[in-house]
mmCIF file of C-alpha atoms in Angstrom:
data_model
loop_
_atom_site.group_PDB
_atom_site.id
_atom_site.type_symbol
_atom_site.label_atom_id
_atom_site.label_comp_id
_atom_site.label_asym_id
_atom_site.label_seq_id
_atom_site.Cartn_x
_atom_site.Cartn_y
_atom_site.Cartn_z
ATOM 1 C CA MET A 1 57.213 63.240 44.079
ATOM 2 C CA ASN A 2 58.988 60.870 41.705
ATOM 3 C CA PHE A 3 59.157 61.746 38.020
ATOM 4 C CA GLU A 4 60.886 58.504 37.036
ATOM 5 C CA LEU A 5 59.056 55.464 35.700
ATOM 6 C CA ASN A 6 59.242 52.396 37.916
ATOM 7 C CA GLU A 7 60.449 49.052 36.617
ATOM 8 C CA GLU A 8 56.958 47.823 35.701
ATOM 9 C CA GLN A 9 56.062 51.054 33.894
ATOM 10 C CA SER A 10 59.324 50.938 31.960
ATOM 11 C CA ALA A 11 58.543 47.366 30.899
ATOM 12 C CA PHE A 12 55.077 48.358 29.671
ATOM 13 C CA GLN A 13 56.564 51.356 27.882
ATOM 14 C CA GLN A 14 59.061 49.174 26.038
ATOM 15 C CA ALA A 15 56.402 46.599 25.130
ATOM 16 C CA ALA A 16 54.153 49.360 23.758
ATOM 17 C CA ARG A 17 57.053 50.946 21.864
ATOM 18 C CA ASN A 18 57.955 47.626 20.275
ATOM 19 C CA PHE A 19 54.337 47.001 19.284
ATOM 20 C CA ALA A 20 53.999 50.506 17.846
ATOM 21 C CA THR A 21 57.238 50.192 15.895
ATOM 22 C CA ASN A 22 56.513 46.742 14.491
ATOM 23 C CA GLU A 23 52.724 46.718 14.030
ATOM 24 C CA LEU A 24 51.454 50.315 13.828
ATOM 25 C CA ALA A 25 54.146 52.473 12.238
ATOM 26 C CA PRO A 26 54.631 50.400 9.045
ATOM 27 C CA ARG A 27 50.890 50.372 8.283
ATOM 28 C CA ALA A 28 49.550 53.641 9.688
ATOM 29 C CA ALA A 29 49.818 55.596 6.421
ATOM 30 C CA GLU A 30 48.052 52.836 4.476
ATOM 31 C CA TRP A 31 45.239 52.613 7.044
ATOM 32 C CA ASP A 32 44.811 56.380 6.840
ATOM 33 C CA ALA A 33 44.751 56.416 3.026
ATOM 34 C CA ARG A 34 42.336 53.471 2.753
ATOM 35 C CA GLY A 35 40.167 54.360 5.740
ATOM 36 C CA HIS A 36 40.859 50.865 7.088
ATOM 37 C CA PHE A 37 39.898 49.873 10.648
ATOM 38 C CA PRO A 38 42.613 47.403 11.774
ATOM 39 C CA LYS A 39 40.570 45.189 14.087
ATOM 40 C CA ASP A 40 43.080 42.355 13.745
ATOM 41 C CA VAL A 41 45.942 44.547 14.945
ATOM 42 C CA ILE A 42 43.817 45.928 17.789
ATOM 43 C CA ALA A 43 43.171 42.315 18.824
ATOM 44 C CA GLN A 44 46.942 41.815 18.883
ATOM 45 C CA ALA A 45 47.182 44.829 21.171
ATOM 46 C CA GLY A 46 44.524 43.188 23.320
ATOM 47 C CA ALA A 47 46.647 40.058 23.598
ATOM 48 C CA LEU A 48 49.289 42.259 25.243
ATOM 49 C CA GLY A 49 46.704 43.656 27.657
ATOM 50 C CA PHE A 50 46.400 47.039 25.937
ATOM 51 C CA CYS A 51 42.599 46.806 25.495
ATOM 52 C CA GLY A 52 41.866 46.517 29.218
ATOM 53 C CA LEU A 53 44.715 48.372 30.871
ATOM 54 C CA TYR A 54 42.758 49.794 33.810
ATOM 55 C CA ALA A 55 39.736 47.480 33.638
ATOM 56 C CA ASP A 56 39.005 45.300 36.678
ATOM 57 C CA SER A 57 41.372 42.321 36.786
ATOM 58 C CA ALA A 58 38.478 40.142 38.005
ATOM 59 C CA TYR A 59 36.998 40.462 34.505
ATOM 60 C CA GLY A 60 40.125 40.100 32.399
ATOM 61 C CA GLY A 61 41.644 43.559 32.683
ATOM 62 C CA LEU A 62 45.131 44.364 33.942
ATOM 63 C CA GLY A 63 43.867 46.594 36.739
ATOM 64 C CA LEU A 64 46.641 49.148 36.184
ATOM 65 C CA SER A 65 46.533 52.796 37.190
ATOM 66 C CA ARG A 66 45.597 55.647 34.868
ATOM 67 C CA LEU A 67 49.188 56.818 35.158
ATOM 68 C CA ASP A 68 50.403 53.427 33.949
ATOM 69 C CA ALA A 69 48.002 53.621 31.020
ATOM 70 C CA THR A 70 49.371 56.996 29.872
ATOM 71 C CA VAL A 71 52.785 55.417 29.402
ATOM 72 C CA VAL A 72 51.341 52.802 27.034
ATOM 73 C CA PHE A 73 49.004 55.111 25.124
ATOM 74 C CA GLU A 74 51.734 57.664 24.444
ATOM 75 C CA GLU A 75 53.944 55.074 22.767
ATOM 76 C CA LEU A 76 51.088 53.807 20.583
ATOM 77 C CA ALA A 77 50.068 57.333 19.567
ATOM 78 C CA ALA A 78 53.602 58.264 18.507
ATOM 79 C CA ALA A 79 53.158 55.800 15.629
ATOM 80 C CA CYS A 80 49.417 56.078 14.868
ATOM 81 C CA PRO A 81 47.337 58.570 16.883
ATOM 82 C CA SER A 82 44.109 57.461 15.182
ATOM 83 C CA THR A 83 44.367 53.784 16.104
ATOM 84 C CA ALA A 84 45.768 54.602 19.541
ATOM 85 C CA ALA A 85 42.869 56.969 20.198
ATOM 86 C CA PHE A 86 40.333 54.268 19.385
ATOM 87 C CA ILE A 87 42.130 51.897 21.752
ATOM 88 C CA THR A 88 41.803 54.539 24.488
ATOM 89 C CA ILE A 89 38.067 54.931 23.820
ATOM 90 C CA HIS A 90 37.659 51.164 23.925
ATOM 91 C CA ASN A 91 39.559 51.089 27.237
ATOM 92 C CA MET A 92 37.178 53.687 28.656
ATOM 93 C CA ALA A 93 34.108 51.677 27.639
ATOM 94 C CA THR A 94 35.648 48.446 28.905
ATOM 95 C CA TRP A 95 36.356 50.076 32.267
ATOM 96 C CA MET A 96 32.735 51.244 32.503
ATOM 97 C CA VAL A 97 31.471 47.715 31.889
ATOM 98 C CA THR A 98 33.790 46.068 34.411
ATOM 99 C CA ALA A 99 33.237 48.808 37.011
ATOM 100 C CA PHE A 100 29.466 49.301 36.819
ATOM 101 C CA ALA A 101 27.793 46.265 35.203
ATOM 102 C CA ARG A 102 26.171 43.499 37.221
ATOM 103 C CA GLN A 103 28.545 40.662 37.994
ATOM 104 C CA ASP A 104 26.992 38.226 35.525
ATOM 105 C CA VAL A 105 27.026 40.837 32.735
ATOM 106 C CA ALA A 106 30.584 41.922 33.514
ATOM 107 C CA SER A 107 31.679 38.270 33.564
ATOM 108 C CA ARG A 108 30.251 37.776 30.083
ATOM 109 C CA TRP A 109 31.415 40.980 28.406
ATOM 110 C CA GLY A 110 34.492 41.984 30.400
ATOM 111 C CA PRO A 111 36.959 39.284 29.292
ATOM 112 C CA MET A 112 35.924 39.637 25.644
ATOM 113 C CA LEU A 113 36.422 43.409 25.668
ATOM 114 C CA ALA A 114 39.590 43.390 27.775
ATOM 115 C CA SER A 115 41.209 40.877 25.426
ATOM 116 C CA GLY A 116 40.339 42.880 22.315
ATOM 117 C CA GLN A 117 38.361 39.951 20.900
ATOM 118 C CA GLY A 118 35.323 42.207 21.130
ATOM 119 C CA LEU A 119 35.324 45.991 20.757
ATOM 120 C CA ALA A 120 33.145 48.677 22.319
ATOM 121 C CA SER A 121 31.920 52.148 21.376
ATOM 122 C CA TYR A 122 31.043 54.947 23.780
ATOM 123 C CA CYS A 123 27.754 56.623 22.885
ATOM 124 C CA LEU A 124 27.105 59.982 24.545
ATOM 125 C CA THR A 125 27.037 62.710 21.860
ATOM 126 C CA GLU A 126 23.838 63.345 19.907
ATOM 127 C CA PRO A 127 23.044 65.554 16.904
ATOM 128 C CA GLY A 128 21.591 68.157 19.268
ATOM 129 C CA ALA A 129 23.649 67.442 22.393
ATOM 130 C CA GLY A 130 27.400 67.894 22.147
ATOM 131 C CA SER A 131 28.965 70.156 24.767
ATOM 132 C CA ASP A 132 25.582 70.233 26.545
ATOM 133 C CA ALA A 133 25.536 66.478 27.077
ATOM 134 C CA ALA A 134 22.996 66.662 29.903
ATOM 135 C CA SER A 135 20.339 67.682 27.359
ATOM 136 C CA LEU A 136 20.504 64.363 25.469
ATOM 137 C CA LYS A 137 17.162 63.067 24.174
ATOM 138 C CA THR A 138 17.698 59.348 23.528
ATOM 139 C CA THR A 139 15.182 57.581 25.779
ATOM 140 C CA ALA A 140 14.951 54.179 27.430
ATOM 141 C CA ARG A 141 11.430 53.279 28.582
ATOM 142 C CA ARG A 142 11.013 50.421 31.047
ATOM 143 C CA ASP A 143 8.809 47.630 29.695
ATOM 144 C CA GLY A 144 8.783 44.544 31.884
ATOM 145 C CA ASP A 145 12.259 43.045 32.064
ATOM 146 C CA SER A 146 13.550 45.253 29.238
ATOM 147 C CA TYR A 147 14.218 48.849 28.368
ATOM 148 C CA VAL A 148 12.972 50.074 24.988
ATOM 149 C CA LEU A 149 15.681 52.342 23.590
ATOM 150 C CA SER A 150 14.873 55.033 21.001
ATOM 151 C CA GLY A 151 16.858 57.963 19.679
ATOM 152 C CA SER A 152 20.133 58.679 17.927
ATOM 153 C CA LYS A 153 23.808 59.260 18.596
ATOM 154 C CA ALA A 154 26.382 61.127 16.501
ATOM 155 C CA PHE A 155 30.149 61.028 15.953
ATOM 156 C CA ILE A 156 30.500 57.552 17.458
ATOM 157 C CA SER A 157 33.955 56.045 17.051
ATOM 158 C CA GLY A 158 33.948 52.466 15.800
ATOM 159 C CA ALA A 159 30.210 52.502 15.137
ATOM 160 C CA GLY A 160 29.172 49.730 12.797
ATOM 161 C CA SER A 161 32.342 47.739 13.477
ATOM 162 C CA THR A 162 32.178 47.160 17.230
ATOM 163 C CA ASP A 163 30.413 44.531 19.316
ATOM 164 C CA ALA A 164 29.109 46.524 22.270
ATOM 165 C CA LEU A 165 27.719 50.019 22.799
ATOM 166 C CA VAL A 166 27.799 51.892 26.106
ATOM 167 C CA VAL A 167 24.787 54.165 25.632
ATOM 168 C CA MET A 168 23.786 57.163 27.742
ATOM 169 C CA CYS A 169 20.005 57.575 27.616
ATOM 170 C CA ARG A 170 17.156 59.235 29.429
ATOM 171 C CA THR A 171 15.158 57.036 31.800
ATOM 172 C CA GLY A 172 13.828 59.892 33.908
ATOM 173 C CA GLY A 173 13.117 63.594 33.786
ATOM 174 C CA PRO A 174 15.126 66.404 32.206
ATOM 175 C CA GLY A 175 18.705 67.182 33.119
ATOM 176 C CA ALA A 176 21.601 65.080 34.301
ATOM 177 C CA ALA A 177 19.615 63.310 37.030
ATOM 178 C CA GLY A 178 17.368 61.621 34.457
ATOM 179 C CA ILE A 179 20.182 59.920 32.541
ATOM 180 C CA SER A 180 21.141 56.248 32.815
ATOM 181 C CA ALA A 181 23.747 54.064 31.138
ATOM 182 C CA LEU A 182 23.040 50.838 29.247
ATOM 183 C CA LEU A 183 25.272 48.182 27.751
ATOM 184 C CA VAL A 184 23.775 47.310 24.364
ATOM 185 C CA GLY A 185 24.749 44.584 21.940
ATOM 186 C CA ALA A 186 25.822 46.353 18.758
ATOM 187 C CA ASP A 187 23.861 43.955 16.526
ATOM 188 C CA SER A 188 20.581 44.232 18.443
ATOM 189 C CA PRO A 189 17.422 44.436 16.299
ATOM 190 C CA GLY A 190 16.367 48.024 15.694
ATOM 191 C CA ILE A 191 19.885 49.495 15.549
ATOM 192 C CA HIS A 192 20.763 51.267 12.318
ATOM 193 C CA TYR A 193 24.144 52.739 11.407
ATOM 194 C CA GLY A 194 24.635 55.802 9.251
ATOM 195 C CA LYS A 195 27.175 56.290 6.508
ATOM 196 C CA LYS A 196 30.847 56.282 7.355
ATOM 197 C CA GLU A 197 31.827 59.910 7.848
ATOM 198 C CA GLU A 198 34.554 61.363 5.631
ATOM 199 C CA LYS A 199 36.932 63.005 8.079
ATOM 200 C CA MET A 200 40.014 65.204 8.081
ATOM 201 C CA GLY A 201 41.848 62.680 10.245
ATOM 202 C CA TRP A 202 41.281 59.651 12.464
ATOM 203 C CA ASN A 203 40.752 57.649 9.277
ATOM 204 C CA SER A 204 41.825 54.292 10.710
ATOM 205 C CA GLN A 205 38.637 54.224 12.780
ATOM 206 C CA PRO A 206 35.104 54.561 11.400
ATOM 207 C CA THR A 207 32.778 57.276 12.663
ATOM 208 C CA ARG A 208 29.024 56.974 12.155
ATOM 209 C CA THR A 209 25.692 58.049 13.540
ATOM 210 C CA ILE A 210 23.600 55.380 15.287
ATOM 211 C CA SER A 211 19.798 55.247 15.342
ATOM 212 C CA PHE A 212 17.887 53.230 17.923
ATOM 213 C CA ASP A 213 14.377 52.255 16.849
ATOM 214 C CA HIS A 214 12.624 50.623 19.806
ATOM 215 C CA VAL A 215 15.663 48.500 20.670
ATOM 216 C CA ARG A 216 14.987 46.101 23.527
ATOM 217 C CA VAL A 217 17.759 45.962 26.113
ATOM 218 C CA PRO A 218 17.598 43.655 29.153
ATOM 219 C CA VAL A 219 17.199 45.511 32.439
ATOM 220 C CA SER A 220 20.177 43.494 33.652
ATOM 221 C CA HIS A 221 22.350 45.519 31.244
ATOM 222 C CA LEU A 222 21.856 48.735 33.201
ATOM 223 C CA LEU A 223 25.216 50.093 34.374
ATOM 224 C CA GLY A 224 25.000 51.241 37.951
ATOM 225 C CA GLN A 225 21.553 52.441 38.988
ATOM 226 C CA GLU A 226 18.910 54.424 37.153
ATOM 227 C CA GLY A 227 19.805 58.098 37.177
ATOM 228 C CA GLU A 228 23.550 57.449 37.598
ATOM 229 C CA GLY A 229 24.357 57.494 33.899
ATOM 230 C CA PHE A 230 25.567 61.074 33.689
ATOM 231 C CA LYS A 231 27.793 60.583 36.704
ATOM 232 C CA ILE A 232 29.227 57.422 35.114
ATOM 233 C CA ALA A 233 29.706 59.247 31.818
ATOM 234 C CA MET A 234 31.622 62.073 33.500
ATOM 235 C CA LYS A 235 33.804 59.639 35.436
ATOM 236 C CA GLY A 236 34.579 57.951 32.153
ATOM 237 C CA LEU A 237 35.363 61.284 30.514
ATOM 238 C CA ASP A 238 37.804 62.288 33.250
ATOM 239 C CA GLY A 239 39.904 59.302 32.243
ATOM 240 C CA GLY A 240 39.046 59.856 28.583
ATOM 241 C CA ARG A 241 40.416 63.389 28.751
ATOM 242 C CA ILE A 242 43.695 62.093 30.133
ATOM 243 C CA ASN A 243 43.732 59.445 27.410
ATOM 244 C CA ILE A 244 43.197 61.844 24.532
ATOM 245 C CA ALA A 245 45.692 64.288 26.035
ATOM 246 C CA THR A 246 48.191 61.433 26.102
ATOM 247 C CA CYS A 247 47.492 60.705 22.446
ATOM 248 C CA SER A 248 48.365 64.334 21.676
ATOM 249 C CA VAL A 249 51.601 63.999 23.615
ATOM 250 C CA GLY A 250 52.380 60.814 21.684
ATOM 251 C CA ALA A 251 51.598 62.379 18.315
ATOM 252 C CA ALA A 252 53.760 65.378 19.180
ATOM 253 C CA GLN A 253 56.610 63.141 20.293
ATOM 254 C CA GLY A 254 56.427 61.273 17.000
ATOM 255 C CA ALA A 255 56.520 64.583 15.125
ATOM 256 C CA LEU A 256 59.359 65.975 17.242
ATOM 257 C CA THR A 257 61.467 62.859 16.730
ATOM 258 C CA ALA A 258 60.900 63.104 12.970
ATOM 259 C CA ALA A 259 61.920 66.782 13.033
ATOM 260 C CA GLN A 260 65.121 66.020 14.963
ATOM 261 C CA ARG A 261 66.072 63.376 12.420
ATOM 262 C CA TYR A 262 65.194 65.578 9.447
ATOM 263 C CA MET A 263 67.276 68.499 10.710
ATOM 264 C CA HIS A 264 70.362 66.303 10.486
ATOM 265 C CA GLU A 265 69.445 64.882 7.085
ATOM 266 C CA ARG A 266 68.317 67.994 5.199
ATOM 267 C CA ARG A 267 70.941 70.443 3.934
ATOM 268 C CA GLN A 268 70.389 74.015 2.757
ATOM 269 C CA PHE A 269 72.965 76.706 1.881
ATOM 270 C CA GLY A 270 75.725 74.133 2.238
ATOM 271 C CA LYS A 271 74.988 72.972 5.782
ATOM 272 C CA PRO A 272 72.450 70.820 7.652
ATOM 273 C CA LEU A 273 69.317 72.427 9.077
ATOM 274 C CA ALA A 274 70.621 71.466 12.521
ATOM 275 C CA ASP A 275 73.236 74.234 12.197
ATOM 276 C CA PHE A 276 70.644 77.028 11.862
ATOM 277 C CA GLN A 277 70.076 78.697 15.218
ATOM 278 C CA ALA A 278 66.506 79.753 14.413
ATOM 279 C CA LEU A 279 65.546 76.103 13.914
ATOM 280 C CA GLN A 280 67.511 75.085 17.005
ATOM 281 C CA PHE A 281 65.448 77.528 19.052
ATOM 282 C CA LYS A 282 62.234 76.239 17.477
ATOM 283 C CA LEU A 283 63.159 72.649 18.331
ATOM 284 C CA ALA A 284 64.100 73.619 21.891
ATOM 285 C CA ASP A 285 60.742 75.321 22.460
ATOM 286 C CA MET A 286 58.870 72.342 21.029
ATOM 287 C CA ALA A 287 60.714 69.939 23.342
ATOM 288 C CA THR A 288 60.241 72.155 26.407
ATOM 289 C CA GLU A 289 56.514 72.578 25.877
ATOM 290 C CA LEU A 290 56.059 68.891 25.141
ATOM 291 C CA VAL A 291 57.775 67.885 28.386
ATOM 292 C CA ALA A 292 55.542 70.330 30.286
ATOM 293 C CA ALA A 293 52.436 68.850 28.653
ATOM 294 C CA ARG A 294 53.549 65.301 29.437
ATOM 295 C CA GLN A 295 54.092 66.120 33.109
ATOM 296 C CA MET A 296 50.728 67.897 33.324
ATOM 297 C CA VAL A 297 49.018 64.813 31.931
ATOM 298 C CA ARG A 298 50.808 62.512 34.352
ATOM 299 C CA LEU A 299 49.953 64.806 37.265
ATOM 300 C CA ALA A 300 46.277 64.674 36.310
ATOM 301 C CA ALA A 301 46.442 60.890 35.982
ATOM 302 C CA SER A 302 47.990 60.655 39.439
ATOM 303 C CA ARG A 303 45.268 62.924 40.843
ATOM 304 C CA LEU A 304 42.624 60.651 39.325
ATOM 305 C CA ASP A 305 44.314 57.505 40.636
ATOM 306 C CA HIS A 306 44.404 58.947 44.145
ATOM 307 C CA ARG A 307 40.819 60.270 43.967
ATOM 308 C CA HIS A 308 41.898 63.822 44.607
ATOM 309 C CA PRO A 309 38.845 66.038 45.203
ATOM 310 C CA ASP A 310 39.809 68.204 42.232
ATOM 311 C CA ALA A 311 40.832 65.371 39.921
ATOM 312 C CA ALA A 312 38.241 66.365 37.303
ATOM 313 C CA THR A 313 39.651 69.891 37.185
ATOM 314 C CA TYR A 314 43.190 68.616 36.701
ATOM 315 C CA CYS A 315 41.960 66.303 33.928
ATOM 316 C CA ALA A 316 40.374 69.289 32.182
ATOM 317 C CA MET A 317 43.556 71.333 32.587
ATOM 318 C CA ALA A 318 45.695 68.522 31.203
ATOM 319 C CA LYS A 319 43.390 67.917 28.258
ATOM 320 C CA ARG A 320 43.361 71.593 27.298
ATOM 321 C CA LEU A 321 47.102 72.066 27.651
ATOM 322 C CA ALA A 322 48.296 68.844 26.047
ATOM 323 C CA THR A 323 45.983 68.906 23.046
ATOM 324 C CA ASP A 324 46.838 72.541 22.250
ATOM 325 C CA ILE A 325 50.567 71.953 22.665
ATOM 326 C CA GLY A 326 50.425 68.617 20.856
ATOM 327 C CA PHE A 327 48.846 70.161 17.780
ATOM 328 C CA GLU A 328 51.274 73.077 17.768
ATOM 329 C CA VAL A 329 54.313 70.801 18.057
ATOM 330 C CA CYS A 330 53.027 68.753 15.118
ATOM 331 C CA ASN A 331 52.477 71.967 13.162
ATOM 332 C CA GLN A 332 55.968 73.273 13.890
ATOM 333 C CA ALA A 333 57.525 69.912 13.015
ATOM 334 C CA LEU A 334 55.710 70.036 9.679
ATOM 335 C CA GLN A 335 57.060 73.571 9.133
ATOM 336 C CA ILE A 336 60.605 72.359 9.736
ATOM 337 C CA HIS A 337 60.072 69.755 7.011
ATOM 338 C CA GLY A 338 58.945 72.471 4.582
ATOM 339 C CA GLY A 339 57.226 71.137 1.478
ATOM 340 C CA TYR A 340 58.154 67.581 2.369
ATOM 341 C CA GLY A 341 56.074 67.842 5.524
ATOM 342 C CA TYR A 342 53.009 68.477 3.395
ATOM 343 C CA ILE A 343 53.252 65.295 1.347
ATOM 344 C CA ARG A 344 52.128 61.875 2.451
ATOM 345 C CA GLU A 345 55.508 60.242 2.042
ATOM 346 C CA TYR A 346 56.319 61.738 5.442
ATOM 347 C CA PRO A 347 54.173 61.207 8.583
ATOM 348 C CA LEU A 348 53.880 64.880 9.560
ATOM 349 C CA GLU A 349 50.671 65.766 7.735
ATOM 350 C CA ARG A 350 48.961 62.640 9.109
ATOM 351 C CA LEU A 351 50.074 63.347 12.671
ATOM 352 C CA LEU A 352 48.810 66.921 12.300
ATOM 353 C CA ARG A 353 45.421 65.862 10.944
ATOM 354 C CA ASP A 354 44.961 63.186 13.581
ATOM 355 C CA ALA A 355 45.931 65.510 16.446
ATOM 356 C CA ARG A 356 43.585 68.326 15.423
ATOM 357 C CA VAL A 357 40.387 66.627 16.552
ATOM 358 C CA HIS A 358 41.780 66.125 20.054
ATOM 359 C CA GLN A 359 41.041 69.793 20.744
ATOM 360 C CA ILE A 360 37.357 69.085 20.057
ATOM 361 C CA LEU A 361 36.369 65.677 21.420
ATOM 362 C CA GLU A 362 36.044 64.488 25.019
ATOM 363 C CA GLY A 363 34.791 68.024 25.663
ATOM 364 C CA THR A 364 36.046 70.936 23.580
ATOM 365 C CA ASN A 365 38.958 72.938 24.937
ATOM 366 C CA GLU A 366 36.545 75.817 25.467
ATOM 367 C CA ILE A 367 34.515 73.578 27.784
ATOM 368 C CA MET A 368 37.742 72.566 29.557
ATOM 369 C CA ARG A 369 38.315 76.244 30.323
ATOM 370 C CA VAL A 370 34.764 76.522 31.664
ATOM 371 C CA ILE A 371 35.361 73.568 34.005
ATOM 372 C CA VAL A 372 38.607 75.028 35.347
ATOM 373 C CA ALA A 373 37.266 78.570 35.709
ATOM 374 C CA ARG A 374 34.121 77.463 37.530
ATOM 375 C CA ARG A 375 36.192 75.535 40.035
ATOM 376 C CA MET A 376 38.598 78.416 40.558
ATOM 377 C CA LEU A 377 35.751 80.838 41.234
ATOM 378 C CA GLN A 378 34.187 78.658 43.904
ATOM 379 C CA ASP A 379 34.784 79.582 47.517
ATOM 380 C CA HIS A 380 38.196 78.485 48.845
ATOM 381 C CA ALA A 381 39.212 77.090 45.436
ATOM 382 C CA THR A 382 42.743 78.473 45.792
ATOM 383 C CA GLU A 383 43.322 76.071 48.668
ATOM 384 C CA THR A 384 43.287 73.077 46.321
ATOM 385 C CA ILE A 385 44.023 74.315 42.753
ATOM 386 C CA ARG A 386 47.742 74.932 43.030
#
C-alpha cells in the first residue's frame, strides 16, 4: 500500500495544476457570472490529454488508470469545479465510446472526443426516471439498418453545445434488461433542445432537456449488444462517481487553501485570524476530513482499476463521503471569510454553489447509502467490505 504519487502521476498533477492556475482560475468567476461554456479552453485541456484520460489509447486516449485521472481532476476542480466536472462527464462518455463501440465507429469518434475537438454528453436521466434509472421510457425501435429513437432526457450537461450523445434507451421489455446504449450525433434530425436551465451553480456548462422525435440512428452505433445498456451505464457511473467525488475534493482543497491564506491576511481585535484557537481547530478539522475523503476516493479508484468484486460499493462510499465532506469544507471556509465569503469578489460562494450539486448527481447520496447497505446485508458481505 503506497500513498505516494509515482513520478508519472506527479508530472500529470503538475501539468493539471499549471493549466488550472493559468487557464481556469483567472476566468472561472466570469464564466460563472455570464453562464459561458468555455469550449475553447476545454479543447486546450484536450490537447494535454485531459479529455481522454482513461479512454482506450488505440482511439486517441491516454489509457491511464482511474486513480491517475483523480489526480488530474482534483487539480482542475480546485480552480473551477463546474468546468472540471463537465470534463469528467465528457471523459466518461469518451470512455464508453472507445470501450464499447464497434471498431469503425470508435475509430471515427474516439480521436475527436479524446482530443477535445468534439465533446460528448451522457444521457441517462429522464423527467420521470432519476434515481430509478431502470424505469426509463425513451425507446429505440429497430427499423432496417437503423434504430428510431423517441423520448426525452433531462438535466443533460452540455446539451445543445456538444457533438455526440451517449443515450440510454429501451430496445426491449421493462426493467434494466431491456435497455441499450446508442451513440447519437448531436445534430441529428429530430433532436430538439430545451431552454438552458438557470441553475444555482455549474454555470460554466449548459444544462438542457433533450427531445428525440423519431431520430434515426445507424444500428452500427449501438454500444455493446442490445440489452447491455444498463450494465454499460452503471459501469460508467462507477467511474463517474469517483470523478464527481474528486471534483468535490478539488473544490474543497481550493476553499481550504483560500481559508488558510485569508486567516493570515485578515486581522480582528488587533491580531490575525490565524491566532484564534477556535479558527485553528476549525481549519484542522477541515484539513483532516479532506485528507480522509481524498484517500477514500483514491482507494475506490484503485478498487475499480483492479476490478475488485466490490468496486461499485467502494465507489458509492467514496462518492457519498467526499461530496458531503467537500461541501462542508467549502461551507466552513466561507464562514471563516465572514461577509467577504458571501460576495463574488472571493471564490468561496462559487465553490460552495458548484459543490452542492455533487451530492445529487451521479446518484444521490441517499442512493449511495442504499447501494452500500444492500451490499453489507448480503450473505458474507463482511468478508469483503472492510
